């Protein structure tokens, strides 16, 4: 229910080429700190857009693989341990921060991100169409909420990840995500405290 098909970049577009660059550098075994740096001459907004979509795909897949262990019963509150509780607010249906179970939160999150990245006014895909002024703010909010998925998975479901033999993949994805958000200061440092 929370798993979404991968979002793809159109072949022949600048974002497709940036995506290929990012994927090639990840597969080459390079230092992830270096991989996240903006390639010379590239637009920072394009680079961020490519990574936001890629992280959405990867984190959605991670959660999808272990979602059977994250149920209303096992996770009645979206949290990161006893100290951190995450409430949902989207300014449409949930105008105030609302306590949800982890599966509900994840479903709302993936729907919300999918709606944003498919919105041409926020994530334009046509050449020459500029990004909106608030683009990086929107990406910060998306990445902050995706980080919370890592928090929940690591604190509440890492044993399931280990049992599936997926810990190396999850750890590499987290490391790539972490270096990227730190490189561009995209998440408030306080949000990072749980991990």
XYZ file of N, CA and C in Angstrom:
585
model
N 0.824 -1.201 0.000
C 0.000 0.000 0.000
C 0.866 1.261 0.000
N 2.015 1.218 0.681
C 2.868 2.405 0.707
C 3.933 2.375 -0.369
N 4.113 1.244 -1.043
C 5.136 1.159 -2.076
C 4.655 1.853 -3.339
N 5.504 2.661 -3.920
C 5.182 3.382 -5.142
C 6.133 2.948 -6.242
N 5.665 2.935 -7.478
C 6.602 2.630 -8.564
C 7.658 3.719 -8.654
N 8.815 3.352 -9.141
C 9.919 4.302 -9.255
C 9.553 5.435 -10.197
N 9.955 6.632 -9.838
C 9.814 7.783 -10.715
C 11.026 7.789 -11.628
N 10.811 8.010 -12.897
C 11.909 7.952 -13.860
C 12.157 9.308 -14.481
N 13.383 9.500 -14.924
C 13.763 10.712 -15.641
C 13.684 10.406 -17.122
N 13.165 11.333 -17.884
C 13.020 11.141 -19.331
C 14.390 11.099 -19.998
N 14.684 10.041 -20.770
C 15.950 9.990 -21.509
C 16.088 11.215 -22.422
N 17.318 11.708 -22.503
C 17.589 12.869 -23.342
C 17.492 14.190 -22.615
N 16.966 14.180 -21.371
C 16.862 15.432 -20.620
C 18.126 15.649 -19.789
N 18.311 16.873 -19.365
C 19.469 17.208 -18.536
C 19.419 16.438 -17.210
N 18.227 16.304 -16.635
C 18.110 15.580 -15.374
C 18.453 14.114 -15.545
N 18.098 13.526 -16.685
C 18.450 12.135 -16.959
C 19.970 11.990 -16.984
N 20.652 12.938 -17.620
C 22.116 12.903 -17.688
C 22.728 13.068 -16.298
N 22.176 13.970 -15.472
C 22.663 14.142 -14.099
C 22.422 12.871 -13.287
N 21.261 12.261 -13.477
C 20.941 11.023 -12.783
C 21.954 9.930 -13.156
N 22.260 9.815 -14.448
C 23.239 8.824 -14.894
C 24.606 9.097 -14.271
N 25.000 10.366 -14.192
C 26.280 10.724 -13.555
C 26.288 10.286 -12.094
N 25.207 10.600 -11.388
C 25.119 10.259 -9.965
C 25.170 8.748 -9.774
N 24.429 7.996 -10.600
C 24.414 6.544 -10.486
C 25.772 5.933 -10.815
N 26.418 6.435 -11.850
C 27.729 5.909 -12.246
C 28.745 6.131 -11.142
N 28.711 7.304 -10.517
C 29.688 7.579 -9.463
C 29.413 6.725 -8.233
N 28.151 6.416 -7.953
C 27.830 5.556 -6.818
C 28.323 4.137 -7.059
N 28.187 3.659 -8.272
C 28.580 2.284 -8.596
C 30.084 2.125 -8.724
N 30.803 3.222 -8.852
C 32.239 3.120 -9.076
C 33.028 2.925 -7.790
N 32.355 2.951 -6.651
C 33.030 2.736 -5.386
C 33.730 3.976 -4.853
N 33.389 5.139 -5.395
C 33.992 6.381 -4.928
C 33.518 6.725 -3.524
N 34.249 7.598 -2.899
C 33.891 8.111 -1.592
C 32.555 8.854 -1.700
N 31.572 8.467 -0.890
C 30.250 9.088 -0.965
C 30.279 10.582 -0.650
N 31.236 11.017 0.135
C 31.350 12.459 0.410
C 31.653 13.220 -0.870
N 32.458 12.637 -1.716
C 32.816 13.285 -2.982
C 31.682 13.169 -4.006
N 30.981 12.063 -3.977
C 29.924 11.788 -4.950
C 28.789 12.812 -4.876
N 28.505 13.315 -3.686
C 27.366 14.222 -3.527
C 27.666 15.654 -3.947
N 28.928 15.965 -4.158
C 29.288 17.346 -4.510
C 28.737 17.712 -5.885
N 28.332 18.956 -6.010
C 27.759 19.466 -7.250
C 28.797 19.399 -8.363
N 28.466 18.718 -9.468
C 29.413 18.677 -10.591
C 29.637 20.089 -11.142
N 30.848 20.383 -11.578
C 31.147 21.723 -12.114
C 30.204 22.088 -13.263
N 29.711 23.310 -13.199
C 28.865 23.829 -14.267
C 27.413 23.393 -14.221
N 27.030 22.593 -13.228
C 25.646 22.123 -13.143
C 24.829 23.011 -12.205
N 23.542 23.039 -12.418
C 22.605 23.808 -11.590
C 22.367 23.088 -10.276
N 22.452 23.834 -9.185
C 22.222 23.227 -7.871
C 20.790 22.724 -7.758
N 19.828 23.452 -8.318
C 18.441 22.998 -8.219
C 18.208 21.707 -9.005
N 18.832 21.580 -10.158
C 18.717 20.329 -10.907
C 19.332 19.177 -10.117
N 20.498 19.424 -9.526
C 21.199 18.402 -8.738
C 20.355 17.974 -7.544
N 19.760 18.937 -6.857
C 18.901 18.622 -5.712
C 17.662 17.869 -6.178
N 17.049 18.310 -7.278
C 15.839 17.644 -7.789
C 16.113 16.173 -8.109
N 17.216 15.910 -8.787
C 17.581 14.534 -9.141
C 17.727 13.688 -7.886
N 18.390 14.229 -6.879
C 18.609 13.465 -5.653
C 17.327 13.282 -4.846
N 16.481 14.300 -4.784
C 15.228 14.159 -4.036
C 14.394 13.025 -4.641
N 14.267 12.998 -5.947
C 13.493 11.937 -6.602
C 14.156 10.580 -6.365
N 15.469 10.509 -6.489
C 16.173 9.247 -6.276
C 16.036 8.772 -4.827
N 16.185 9.681 -3.867
C 16.018 9.287 -2.464
C 14.588 8.845 -2.186
N 13.620 9.529 -2.762
C 12.225 9.099 -2.613
C 12.071 7.656 -3.093
N 12.598 7.351 -4.263
C 12.505 5.992 -4.801
C 13.182 4.976 -3.886
N 14.387 5.286 -3.449
C 15.152 4.335 -2.631
C 14.533 4.128 -1.248
N 14.143 5.222 -0.608
C 13.586 5.117 0.744
C 12.211 4.469 0.697
N 11.447 4.751 -0.330
C 10.158 4.103 -0.513
C 10.346 2.590 -0.662
N 11.368 2.197 -1.400
C 11.676 0.775 -1.570
C 12.099 0.147 -0.237
N 12.946 0.841 0.509
C 13.380 0.329 1.818
C 12.172 0.117 2.715
N 11.322 1.136 2.820
C 10.150 0.980 3.690
C 9.228 -0.110 3.147
N 9.064 -0.161 1.836
C 8.196 -1.171 1.237
C 8.635 -2.587 1.534
N 9.949 -2.811 1.600
C 10.446 -4.167 1.849
C 10.204 -4.634 3.277
N 10.079 -3.685 4.203
C 9.872 -4.115 5.584
C 8.530 -3.656 6.159
N 7.651 -3.146 5.301
C 6.379 -2.594 5.786
C 5.479 -3.639 6.448
N 5.646 -4.906 6.103
C 4.817 -5.927 6.744
C 5.110 -6.029 8.250
N 6.277 -5.538 8.670
C 6.632 -5.558 10.091
C 6.217 -4.277 10.805
N 5.824 -3.282 10.053
C 5.429 -1.987 10.602
C 3.906 -1.885 10.476
N 3.220 -2.273 11.518
C 1.763 -2.350 11.477
C 1.141 -1.380 12.476
N -0.164 -1.242 12.375
C -0.900 -0.399 13.330
C -0.652 -0.902 14.759
N -0.532 -2.204 14.880
C -0.352 -2.800 16.209
C 1.084 -2.624 16.731
N 2.069 -2.891 15.854
C 3.460 -2.797 16.301
C 3.938 -1.349 16.426
N 3.358 -0.462 15.617
C 3.810 0.932 15.579
C 2.613 1.886 15.604
N 1.902 1.955 16.740
C 0.700 2.799 16.799
C 1.005 4.294 16.722
N 2.280 4.644 16.903
C 2.703 6.046 16.820
C 3.925 6.118 15.912
N 3.949 7.099 15.019
C 5.139 7.308 14.186
C 6.189 7.935 15.082
N 7.228 7.155 15.356
C 8.236 7.624 16.296
C 9.618 7.129 15.923
N 10.571 7.680 16.636
C 11.953 7.251 16.558
C 12.412 6.972 17.973
N 11.946 5.887 18.538
C 12.242 5.568 19.929
C 11.281 6.298 20.851
N 11.619 6.295 22.127
C 10.745 6.918 23.123
C 10.837 8.442 23.116
N 11.946 8.962 22.626
C 12.209 10.399 22.723
C 11.631 11.225 21.565
N 11.385 10.584 20.409
C 10.975 11.339 19.221
C 9.663 10.818 18.659
N 8.688 11.727 18.564
C 7.405 11.408 17.954
C 7.202 12.358 16.785
N 6.776 11.806 15.658
C 6.564 12.614 14.467
C 5.075 12.679 14.163
N 4.571 13.893 14.054
C 3.159 14.100 13.747
C 3.016 14.598 12.321
N 1.872 14.297 11.735
C 1.642 14.655 10.339
C 0.870 15.964 10.208
N 1.350 16.811 9.290
C 0.647 18.037 8.940
C 0.871 18.281 7.455
N -0.212 18.542 6.722
C -0.061 18.767 5.281
C -0.790 20.015 4.787
N -1.385 20.756 5.671
C -2.077 22.005 5.349
C -3.291 21.823 4.447
N -3.744 20.598 4.244
C -5.002 20.405 3.520
C -5.940 19.587 4.412
N -5.725 18.291 4.501
C -6.566 17.457 5.365
C -6.149 17.578 6.838
N -4.844 17.647 7.063
C -4.316 17.737 8.432
C -3.684 19.114 8.627
N -4.492 20.064 9.063
C -4.013 21.448 9.200
C -3.173 21.646 10.465
N -3.371 20.796 11.450
C -2.592 20.840 12.688
C -1.790 19.549 12.796
N -0.625 19.592 13.454
C 0.150 18.358 13.634
C -0.715 17.283 14.310
N -0.812 16.134 13.643
C -1.723 15.073 14.075
C -0.959 13.780 14.311
N -1.255 13.147 15.437
C -0.634 11.868 15.779
C -1.226 10.786 14.882
N -0.346 10.052 14.192
C -0.756 8.951 13.332
C 0.097 7.727 13.643
N -0.404 6.579 13.264
C 0.426 5.378 13.381
C 1.534 5.487 12.328
N 2.586 4.715 12.503
C 3.685 4.757 11.533
C 3.208 4.381 10.127
N 2.409 3.308 9.947
C 1.962 2.998 8.583
C 1.115 4.113 7.960
N 0.264 4.744 8.759
C -0.543 5.860 8.239
C 0.364 7.018 7.829
N 1.319 7.330 8.698
C 2.254 8.425 8.422
C 3.013 8.149 7.125
N 3.510 6.924 6.982
C 4.280 6.561 5.790
C 3.425 6.688 4.526
N 2.189 6.247 4.606
C 1.295 6.331 3.454
C 1.036 7.798 3.094
N 0.760 8.613 4.091
C 0.530 10.053 3.858
C 1.797 10.692 3.272
N 2.945 10.327 3.817
C 4.216 10.886 3.368
C 4.485 10.545 1.907
N 4.361 9.280 1.555
C 4.663 8.881 0.180
C 3.681 9.504 -0.810
N 2.411 9.596 -0.439
C 1.423 10.271 -1.302
C 1.783 11.740 -1.483
N 2.148 12.394 -0.387
C 2.472 13.824 -0.394
C 3.703 14.104 -1.261
N 4.751 13.296 -1.085
C 5.966 13.499 -1.880
C 5.683 13.233 -3.353
N 4.968 12.164 -3.640
C 4.653 11.832 -5.027
C 3.888 12.979 -5.690
N 2.943 13.564 -4.957
C 2.178 14.694 -5.480
C 3.106 15.879 -5.785
N 4.052 16.145 -4.911
C 4.978 17.273 -5.111
C 5.919 17.038 -6.284
N 6.529 15.864 -6.354
C 7.515 15.654 -7.423
C 6.865 15.498 -8.796
N 5.568 15.212 -8.821
C 4.851 15.157 -10.093
C 4.251 16.512 -10.490
N 4.385 17.490 -9.626
C 3.840 18.825 -9.890
C 4.868 19.623 -10.702
N 4.546 19.885 -11.950
C 5.456 20.604 -12.862
C 5.765 22.025 -12.377
N 4.912 22.609 -11.545
C 5.178 23.955 -11.018
C 6.265 23.932 -9.948
N 6.469 22.768 -9.326
C 7.483 22.641 -8.270
C 8.729 21.939 -8.792
N 8.538 20.835 -9.520
C 9.629 20.065 -10.107
C 9.486 20.101 -11.632
N 9.826 21.229 -12.249
C 9.661 21.319 -13.706
C 10.611 20.366 -14.422
N 10.128 19.753 -15.486
C 10.962 18.819 -16.240
C 11.295 19.339 -17.632
N 10.614 20.378 -18.069
C 10.876 20.926 -19.398
C 12.066 21.880 -19.351
N 12.895 21.803 -20.379
C 14.070 22.667 -20.490
C 13.621 24.120 -20.560
N 14.301 24.967 -19.805
C 14.009 26.392 -19.821
C 12.959 26.832 -18.814
N 12.252 25.875 -18.208
C 11.256 26.231 -17.199
C 11.987 26.334 -15.854
N 11.960 27.512 -15.217
C 12.709 27.688 -13.973
C 12.049 27.011 -12.776
N 12.865 26.725 -11.783
C 12.347 26.205 -10.526
C 11.694 27.358 -9.767
N 10.683 27.076 -8.954
C 10.059 28.151 -8.175
C 11.024 28.657 -7.102
N 10.778 29.850 -6.631
C 11.648 30.456 -5.601
C 11.737 29.602 -4.337
N 10.639 28.936 -3.976
C 10.602 28.148 -2.738
C 11.057 26.699 -2.947
N 11.673 26.400 -4.093
C 12.037 25.023 -4.420
C 12.892 24.361 -3.339
N 13.956 25.018 -2.905
C 14.834 24.388 -1.911
C 14.135 24.224 -0.567
N 13.214 25.123 -0.229
C 12.441 24.969 1.012
C 11.558 23.716 0.930
N 10.927 23.513 -0.226
C 10.094 22.328 -0.425
C 10.963 21.076 -0.305
N 12.132 21.099 -0.916
C 13.036 19.941 -0.856
C 13.510 19.683 0.562
N 13.767 20.731 1.315
C 14.156 20.575 2.719
C 13.062 19.855 3.493
N 11.824 20.234 3.261
C 10.707 19.591 3.961
C 10.586 18.122 3.545
N 10.720 17.844 2.258
C 10.652 16.463 1.773
C 11.768 15.639 2.404
N 12.995 16.141 2.341
C 14.143 15.393 2.860
C 14.071 15.216 4.372
N 13.568 16.218 5.081
C 13.402 16.105 6.534
C 12.451 14.961 6.856
N 11.357 14.895 6.120
C 10.385 13.832 6.374
C 10.914 12.469 5.931
N 11.679 12.415 4.854
C 12.288 11.143 4.453
C 13.306 10.677 5.487
N 14.010 11.622 6.106
C 14.957 11.266 7.162
C 14.228 10.546 8.298
N 13.018 10.974 8.585
C 12.238 10.356 9.654
C 11.931 8.887 9.352
N 11.855 8.534 8.085
C 11.672 7.129 7.711
C 12.905 6.341 8.145
N 14.101 6.893 7.862
C 15.329 6.233 8.318
C 15.317 6.068 9.836
N 14.940 7.122 10.550
C 14.910 7.068 12.012
C 14.014 5.916 12.462
N 12.812 5.866 11.932
C 11.860 4.831 12.337
C 12.381 3.432 11.981
N 12.891 3.280 10.778
C 13.387 1.967 10.340
C 14.572 1.528 11.195
N 15.521 2.418 11.420
C 16.706 2.044 12.202
C 16.350 1.718 13.653
N 15.499 2.510 14.260
C 15.222 2.320 15.682
C 14.222 1.199 15.937
N 13.209 1.067 15.079
C 12.146 0.105 15.348
C 12.198 -1.176 14.515
N 12.873 -1.153 13.365
C 12.779 -2.302 12.470
C 14.114 -2.791 11.922
N 15.215 -2.373 12.521
C 16.490 -2.767 11.952
C 16.725 -4.274 12.053
N 16.160 -4.904 13.065
C 16.290 -6.360 13.159
C 15.655 -7.042 11.944
N 14.543 -6.506 11.456
C 13.905 -7.056 10.247
C 14.779 -6.836 9.024
N 15.408 -5.680 8.956
C 16.314 -5.372 7.838
C 17.484 -6.363 7.845
N 18.022 -6.635 9.034
C 19.129 -7.596 9.159
C 18.660 -8.989 8.746
N 17.474 -9.392 9.221
C 16.949 -10.718 8.873
C 16.748 -10.885 7.373
N 16.456 -9.801 6.672
C 16.294 -9.850 5.210
C 17.635 -9.774 4.491
N 18.703 -9.483 5.241
C 20.021 -9.340 4.626
C 20.172 -8.040 3.853
N 19.394 -7.027 4.232
C 19.398 -5.769 3.490
C 20.141 -4.641 4.207
N 20.828 -4.971 5.298
C 21.448 -3.891 6.077
C 22.524 -3.141 5.306
N 23.287 -3.808 4.457
C 24.328 -3.110 3.684
C 23.687 -2.096 2.739
N 22.598 -2.477 2.099
C 21.901 -1.557 1.198
C 21.339 -0.362 1.963
N 20.674 -0.636 3.090
C 20.081 0.445 3.888
C 21.174 1.373 4.409
N 22.267 0.800 4.901
C 23.363 1.626 5.417
C 23.993 2.492 4.331
N 24.181 1.940 3.139
C 24.758 2.716 2.041
C 23.812 3.825 1.615
N 22.531 3.505 1.536
C 21.541 4.515 1.172
C 21.520 5.635 2.211
N 21.548 5.255 3.483
C 21.540 6.269 4.542
C 22.798 7.137 4.472
N 23.927 6.512 4.280
C 25.191 7.245 4.207
C 25.164 8.243 3.037
N 24.699 7.813 1.873
C 24.580 8.688 0.706
C 23.635 9.855 1.023
N 22.478 9.536 1.606
C 21.490 10.551 1.991
C 22.115 11.553 2.975
N 22.767 11.025 4.003
C 23.353 11.873 5.043
C 24.403 12.824 4.466
N 25.316 12.313 3.652
C 26.342 13.169 3.059
C 25.725 14.233 2.153
N 24.673 13.859 1.441
C 24.015 14.818 0.549
C 23.368 15.953 1.341
N 22.586 15.608 2.359
C 21.908 16.669 3.117
C 22.907 17.542 3.870
N 24.014 16.973 4.302
C 25.042 17.766 4.996
C 25.790 18.662 4.008
N 26.071 18.152 2.812
C 26.794 18.926 1.799
C 26.067 20.221 1.474
N 24.731 20.163 1.413
C 23.948 21.337 1.015
C 23.134 21.924 2.162
N 23.408 21.501 3.400
C 22.708 22.000 4.603
C 21.197 21.990 4.394
N 20.662 20.838 4.030
C 19.252 20.744 3.669
C 18.331 20.321 4.811
N 18.885 19.880 5.915
C 18.058 19.508 7.062
C 18.645 20.159 8.304
N 17.772 20.710 9.123
C 18.184 21.328 10.377
C 18.904 20.280 11.235
N 20.009 20.681 11.835
C 20.841 19.765 12.631
C 20.038 19.073 13.757
N 19.063 19.775 14.326
C 18.270 19.182 15.410
C 17.489 17.963 14.938
N 17.053 17.978 13.672
C 16.320 16.837 13.125
C 17.194 15.581 13.069
N 18.509 15.769 12.980
C 19.423 14.645 12.826
C 19.755 13.941 14.133
N 19.383 14.534 15.254
C 19.763 14.002 16.564
C 19.379 12.542 16.815
N 18.205 12.065 16.362
C 17.848 10.674 16.681
C 18.831 9.632 16.149
N 19.540 9.935 15.059
C 20.504 8.976 14.531
C 21.924 9.487 14.689
